[in-house]
């Protein structure tokens, strides 16, 4: 047990350091509109598809205005911004203060004084409160399944009705493995990419009282993300 906790602290501090340093520069560019290389452009487009899919699901439901949403591991606000523009009430937080700082900048650029967004710098396991919907996109890739299970458990406790998650599915393991060097080049390779078996994630969600409602899959050359919407 102590070992598991220690290991999880290590994983978290490695991820946090990465997203406050080289990872911040890299992902700020990928999640932006400036010049990037071909691989990064491919990842940018893939990620944008995931964002668009979630935004479309929520819009289709027709109840986005005033819906309470927690965007856990919000990065630079790629999802928070379009949802807030639709009137959702959002708490967005991230373990990296740099990412949250960038999110604040981007929000300022497109919205004047938005009252429906609250930002926080914190590990997702320390988020408190209750939200209609909790969303956690492209974060679980940074943690082994055991730790992802703990995270999902905590996120479940915050979600009154719905939890939306994305993760890199294990099926593409070999493809990803070959390309991991592209995801985390150079010294930042210390941050690993973990794939999860869909059946494991579904079981974790079920164990926490959820069932799968909608699913989607985004695959480009270098970006693979399975999207699950789970409801109570
Ligand atoms: N969800 C965003 C960002 C994805 S990048 C989007 O899809 O646009 C992954 C983000 O997860 C990074 O910003 C990183 O800092 C954050 N992160 C990683 N581990 C975290 C944790 N334990 N708690 C909160 N945020 C975390």
mmCIF file of N, CA, C and O in Angstrom, residues 28-82:
data_model
loop_
_atom_site.group_PDB
_atom_site.id
_atom_site.type_symbol
_atom_site.label_atom_id
_atom_site.label_comp_id
_atom_site.label_asym_id
_atom_site.label_seq_id
_atom_site.Cartn_x
_atom_site.Cartn_y
_atom_site.Cartn_z
ATOM 1 N N UNK A 28 1.474 23.411 -25.187
ATOM 2 C CA UNK A 28 0.887 24.719 -25.464
ATOM 3 C C UNK A 28 0.886 24.963 -26.978
ATOM 4 O O UNK A 28 -0.060 25.502 -27.534
ATOM 5 N N UNK A 29 1.983 24.547 -27.630
ATOM 6 C CA UNK A 29 2.057 24.713 -29.086
ATOM 7 C C UNK A 29 1.090 23.789 -29.809
ATOM 8 O O UNK A 29 0.379 24.205 -30.718
ATOM 9 N N UNK A 30 1.091 22.530 -29.387
ATOM 10 C CA UNK A 30 0.193 21.571 -30.049
ATOM 11 C C UNK A 30 -1.265 22.013 -29.884
ATOM 12 O O UNK A 30 -2.028 22.013 -30.847
ATOM 13 N N UNK A 31 -1.625 22.418 -28.670
ATOM 14 C CA UNK A 31 -3.000 22.856 -28.394
ATOM 15 C C UNK A 31 -3.183 24.337 -28.745
ATOM 16 O O UNK A 31 -3.913 25.048 -28.067
ATOM 17 N N UNK A 32 -2.487 24.801 -29.772
ATOM 18 C CA UNK A 32 -2.616 26.199 -30.171
ATOM 19 C C UNK A 32 -2.817 26.286 -31.664
ATOM 20 O O UNK A 32 -3.245 25.320 -32.296
ATOM 21 N N UNK A 33 -2.478 27.441 -32.236
ATOM 22 C CA UNK A 33 -2.625 27.519 -33.685
ATOM 23 C C UNK A 33 -1.359 28.000 -34.375
ATOM 24 O O UNK A 33 -1.380 28.355 -35.552
ATOM 25 N N UNK A 34 -0.251 28.014 -33.648
ATOM 26 C CA UNK A 34 1.022 28.437 -34.249
ATOM 27 C C UNK A 34 1.655 27.317 -35.058
ATOM 28 O O UNK A 34 1.060 26.264 -35.262
ATOM 29 N N UNK A 35 2.888 27.591 -35.504
ATOM 30 C CA UNK A 35 3.594 26.596 -36.332
ATOM 31 C C UNK A 35 4.047 25.403 -35.526
ATOM 32 O O UNK A 35 4.599 25.562 -34.439
ATOM 33 N N UNK A 36 3.807 24.241 -36.090
ATOM 34 C CA UNK A 36 4.253 23.000 -35.447
ATOM 35 C C UNK A 36 4.736 22.040 -36.535
ATOM 36 O O UNK A 36 4.461 22.262 -37.714
ATOM 37 N N UNK A 37 5.440 20.996 -36.128
ATOM 38 C CA UNK A 37 5.867 20.019 -37.146
ATOM 39 C C UNK A 37 4.702 19.092 -37.514
ATOM 40 O O UNK A 37 3.614 19.196 -36.962
ATOM 41 N N UNK A 38 4.972 18.196 -38.464
ATOM 42 C CA UNK A 38 3.878 17.365 -39.011
ATOM 43 C C UNK A 38 3.236 16.459 -37.966
ATOM 44 O O UNK A 38 2.029 16.286 -37.947
ATOM 45 N N UNK A 39 4.103 15.875 -37.127
ATOM 46 C CA UNK A 39 3.583 14.971 -36.101
ATOM 47 C C UNK A 39 2.702 15.754 -35.143
ATOM 48 O O UNK A 39 1.590 15.326 -34.779
ATOM 49 N N UNK A 40 3.190 16.922 -34.745
ATOM 50 C CA UNK A 40 2.435 17.744 -33.801
ATOM 51 C C UNK A 40 1.120 18.222 -34.416
ATOM 52 O O UNK A 40 0.098 18.287 -33.730
ATOM 53 N N UNK A 41 1.151 18.510 -35.704
ATOM 54 C CA UNK A 41 -0.066 18.943 -36.389
ATOM 55 C C UNK A 41 -1.106 17.813 -36.383
ATOM 56 O O UNK A 41 -2.296 18.040 -36.138
ATOM 57 N N UNK A 42 -0.618 16.602 -36.611
ATOM 58 C CA UNK A 42 -1.492 15.437 -36.601
ATOM 59 C C UNK A 42 -2.132 15.257 -35.215
ATOM 60 O O UNK A 42 -3.329 14.999 -35.089
ATOM 61 N N UNK A 43 -1.318 15.409 -34.180
ATOM 62 C CA UNK A 43 -1.828 15.270 -32.807
ATOM 63 C C UNK A 43 -2.822 16.397 -32.509
ATOM 64 O O UNK A 43 -3.876 16.180 -31.909
ATOM 65 N N UNK A 44 -2.481 17.616 -32.978
ATOM 66 C CA UNK A 44 -3.383 18.762 -32.768
ATOM 67 C C UNK A 44 -4.763 18.473 -33.376
ATOM 68 O O UNK A 44 -5.790 18.700 -32.743
ATOM 69 N N UNK A 45 -4.746 17.955 -34.595
ATOM 70 C CA UNK A 45 -6.021 17.704 -35.279
ATOM 71 C C UNK A 45 -6.810 16.591 -34.592
ATOM 72 O O UNK A 45 -8.026 16.673 -34.454
ATOM 73 N N UNK A 46 -6.098 15.556 -34.173
ATOM 74 C CA UNK A 46 -6.751 14.455 -33.462
ATOM 75 C C UNK A 46 -7.384 14.948 -32.166
ATOM 76 O O UNK A 46 -8.561 14.672 -31.886
ATOM 77 N N UNK A 47 -6.617 15.685 -31.394
ATOM 78 C CA UNK A 47 -7.116 16.203 -30.121
ATOM 79 C C UNK A 47 -8.338 17.106 -30.335
ATOM 80 O O UNK A 47 -9.327 17.016 -29.609
ATOM 81 N N UNK A 48 -8.263 17.930 -31.366
ATOM 82 C CA UNK A 48 -9.398 18.825 -31.644
ATOM 83 C C UNK A 48 -10.668 18.018 -31.956
ATOM 84 O O UNK A 48 -11.769 18.398 -31.574
ATOM 85 N N UNK A 49 -10.465 16.870 -32.622
ATOM 86 C CA UNK A 49 -11.628 16.015 -32.912
ATOM 87 C C UNK A 49 -12.260 15.512 -31.620
ATOM 88 O O UNK A 49 -13.482 15.471 -31.479
ATOM 89 N N UNK A 50 -11.416 15.116 -30.667
ATOM 90 C CA UNK A 50 -11.948 14.657 -29.374
ATOM 91 C C UNK A 50 -12.747 15.783 -28.716
ATOM 92 O O UNK A 50 -13.868 15.575 -28.238
ATOM 93 N N UNK A 51 -12.186 16.971 -28.695
ATOM 94 C CA UNK A 51 -12.871 18.123 -28.089
ATOM 95 C C UNK A 51 -14.219 18.355 -28.787
ATOM 96 O O UNK A 51 -15.251 18.490 -28.133
ATOM 97 N N UNK A 52 -14.183 18.373 -30.120
ATOM 98 C CA UNK A 52 -15.407 18.651 -30.876
ATOM 99 C C UNK A 52 -16.483 17.600 -30.597
ATOM 100 O O UNK A 52 -17.665 17.920 -30.498
ATOM 101 N N UNK A 53 -16.064 16.349 -30.476
ATOM 102 C CA UNK A 53 -17.028 15.279 -30.217
ATOM 103 C C UNK A 53 -17.730 15.503 -28.878
ATOM 104 O O UNK A 53 -18.947 15.352 -28.765
ATOM 105 N N UNK A 54 -16.946 15.857 -27.875
ATOM 106 C CA UNK A 54 -17.548 16.072 -26.554
ATOM 107 C C UNK A 54 -18.484 17.286 -26.597
ATOM 108 O O UNK A 54 -19.619 17.230 -26.108
ATOM 109 N N UNK A 55 -18.018 18.364 -27.197
ATOM 110 C CA UNK A 55 -18.844 19.576 -27.275
ATOM 111 C C UNK A 55 -20.146 19.258 -28.018
ATOM 112 O O UNK A 55 -21.231 19.655 -27.580
ATOM 113 N N UNK A 56 -20.055 18.477 -29.095
ATOM 114 C CA UNK A 56 -21.261 18.137 -29.853
ATOM 115 C C UNK A 56 -22.234 17.273 -29.057
ATOM 116 O O UNK A 56 -23.439 17.500 -29.086
ATOM 117 N N UNK A 57 -21.696 16.282 -28.336
ATOM 118 C CA UNK A 57 -22.564 15.461 -27.474
ATOM 119 C C UNK A 57 -23.347 16.357 -26.523
ATOM 120 O O UNK A 57 -24.553 16.232 -26.374
ATOM 121 N N UNK A 58 -22.627 17.238 -25.855
ATOM 122 C CA UNK A 58 -23.252 18.061 -24.828
ATOM 123 C C UNK A 58 -24.244 19.051 -25.436
ATOM 124 O O UNK A 58 -25.297 19.306 -24.869
ATOM 125 N N UNK A 59 -23.902 19.559 -26.617
ATOM 126 C CA UNK A 59 -24.819 20.491 -27.286
ATOM 127 C C UNK A 59 -26.090 19.763 -27.701
ATOM 128 O O UNK A 59 -27.187 20.280 -27.559
ATOM 129 N N UNK A 60 -25.916 18.546 -28.235
ATOM 130 C CA UNK A 60 -27.065 17.746 -28.680
ATOM 131 C C UNK A 60 -28.079 17.536 -27.553
ATOM 132 O O UNK A 60 -29.276 17.479 -27.796
ATOM 133 N N UNK A 61 -27.565 17.408 -26.334
ATOM 134 C CA UNK A 61 -28.460 17.187 -25.193
ATOM 135 C C UNK A 61 -29.352 18.404 -24.945
ATOM 136 O O UNK A 61 -30.398 18.283 -24.311
ATOM 137 N N UNK A 62 -28.899 19.554 -25.415
ATOM 138 C CA UNK A 62 -29.725 20.764 -25.333
ATOM 139 C C UNK A 62 -29.878 21.373 -23.946
ATOM 140 O O UNK A 62 -30.774 22.175 -23.729
ATOM 141 N N UNK A 63 -29.022 20.959 -22.986
ATOM 142 C CA UNK A 63 -29.161 21.540 -21.637
ATOM 143 C C UNK A 63 -27.843 22.112 -21.103
ATOM 144 O O UNK A 63 -27.592 22.133 -19.902
ATOM 145 N N UNK A 64 -27.011 22.567 -22.036
ATOM 146 C CA UNK A 64 -25.676 23.022 -21.617
ATOM 147 C C UNK A 64 -25.690 24.285 -20.760
ATOM 148 O O UNK A 64 -24.868 24.423 -19.847
ATOM 149 N N UNK A 65 -26.616 25.192 -21.051
ATOM 150 C CA UNK A 65 -26.639 26.442 -20.285
ATOM 151 C C UNK A 65 -26.913 26.127 -18.819
ATOM 152 O O UNK A 65 -27.843 25.379 -18.492
ATOM 153 N N UNK A 66 -26.045 26.651 -17.965
ATOM 154 C CA UNK A 66 -26.146 26.462 -16.512
ATOM 155 C C UNK A 66 -25.856 25.046 -15.995
ATOM 156 O O UNK A 66 -26.029 24.770 -14.819
ATOM 157 N N UNK A 67 -25.425 24.169 -16.888
ATOM 158 C CA UNK A 67 -25.034 22.821 -16.434
ATOM 159 C C UNK A 67 -23.702 22.947 -15.676
ATOM 160 O O UNK A 67 -22.795 23.640 -16.133
ATOM 161 N N UNK A 68 -23.579 22.293 -14.525
ATOM 162 C CA UNK A 68 -22.305 22.379 -13.799
ATOM 163 C C UNK A 68 -21.354 21.296 -14.300
ATOM 164 O O UNK A 68 -21.683 20.107 -14.344
ATOM 165 N N UNK A 69 -20.167 21.758 -14.681
ATOM 166 C CA UNK A 69 -19.181 20.853 -15.272
ATOM 167 C C UNK A 69 -17.837 21.020 -14.594
ATOM 168 O O UNK A 69 -17.384 22.137 -14.331
ATOM 169 N N UNK A 70 -17.202 19.889 -14.331
ATOM 170 C CA UNK A 70 -15.837 19.921 -13.815
ATOM 171 C C UNK A 70 -14.925 19.408 -14.919
ATOM 172 O O UNK A 70 -15.104 18.295 -15.408
ATOM 173 N N UNK A 71 -13.988 20.242 -15.350
ATOM 174 C CA UNK A 71 -13.013 19.844 -16.376
ATOM 175 C C UNK A 71 -11.707 19.526 -15.634
ATOM 176 O O UNK A 71 -10.945 20.418 -15.284
ATOM 177 N N UNK A 72 -11.502 18.230 -15.390
ATOM 178 C CA UNK A 72 -10.373 17.806 -14.559
ATOM 179 C C UNK A 72 -9.144 17.564 -15.433
ATOM 180 O O UNK A 72 -9.179 16.736 -16.335
ATOM 181 N N UNK A 73 -8.064 18.302 -15.158
ATOM 182 C CA UNK A 73 -6.882 18.237 -16.014
ATOM 183 C C UNK A 73 -7.173 19.025 -17.283
ATOM 184 O O UNK A 73 -7.079 18.520 -18.395
ATOM 185 N N UNK A 74 -7.521 20.294 -17.085
ATOM 186 C CA UNK A 74 -8.082 21.126 -18.172
ATOM 187 C C UNK A 74 -7.054 21.593 -19.193
ATOM 188 O O UNK A 74 -7.432 22.124 -20.236
ATOM 189 N N UNK A 75 -5.759 21.415 -18.899
ATOM 190 C CA UNK A 75 -4.744 21.877 -19.844
ATOM 191 C C UNK A 75 -4.880 23.367 -20.098
ATOM 192 O O UNK A 75 -5.061 24.155 -19.162
ATOM 193 N N UNK A 76 -4.833 23.752 -21.366
ATOM 194 C CA UNK A 76 -4.882 25.178 -21.711
ATOM 195 C C UNK A 76 -6.325 25.648 -21.944
ATOM 196 O O UNK A 76 -6.555 26.711 -22.505
ATOM 197 N N UNK A 77 -7.295 24.831 -21.560
ATOM 198 C CA UNK A 77 -8.697 25.254 -21.633
ATOM 199 C C UNK A 77 -9.393 24.925 -22.945
ATOM 200 O O UNK A 77 -10.475 25.451 -23.230
ATOM 201 N N UNK A 78 -8.830 23.994 -23.708
ATOM 202 C CA UNK A 78 -9.389 23.660 -25.028
ATOM 203 C C UNK A 78 -10.857 23.241 -24.972
ATOM 204 O O UNK A 78 -11.624 23.521 -25.893
ATOM 205 N N UNK A 79 -11.259 22.566 -23.904
ATOM 206 C CA UNK A 79 -12.649 22.138 -23.760
ATOM 207 C C UNK A 79 -13.448 23.158 -22.952
ATOM 208 O O UNK A 79 -14.594 23.474 -23.286
ATOM 209 N N UNK A 80 -12.824 23.670 -21.902
ATOM 210 C CA UNK A 80 -13.506 24.630 -21.031
ATOM 211 C C UNK A 80 -14.049 25.823 -21.821
ATOM 212 O O UNK A 80 -15.192 26.240 -21.625
ATOM 213 N N UNK A 81 -13.250 26.365 -22.724
ATOM 214 C CA UNK A 81 -13.661 27.584 -23.434
ATOM 215 C C UNK A 81 -14.940 27.372 -24.258
ATOM 216 O O UNK A 81 -15.919 28.083 -24.036
ATOM 217 N N UNK A 82 -14.970 26.376 -25.168
ATOM 218 C CA UNK A 82 -16.221 26.224 -25.923
ATOM 219 C C UNK A 82 -17.435 25.900 -25.051
ATOM 220 O O UNK A 82 -18.546 26.341 -25.349
#
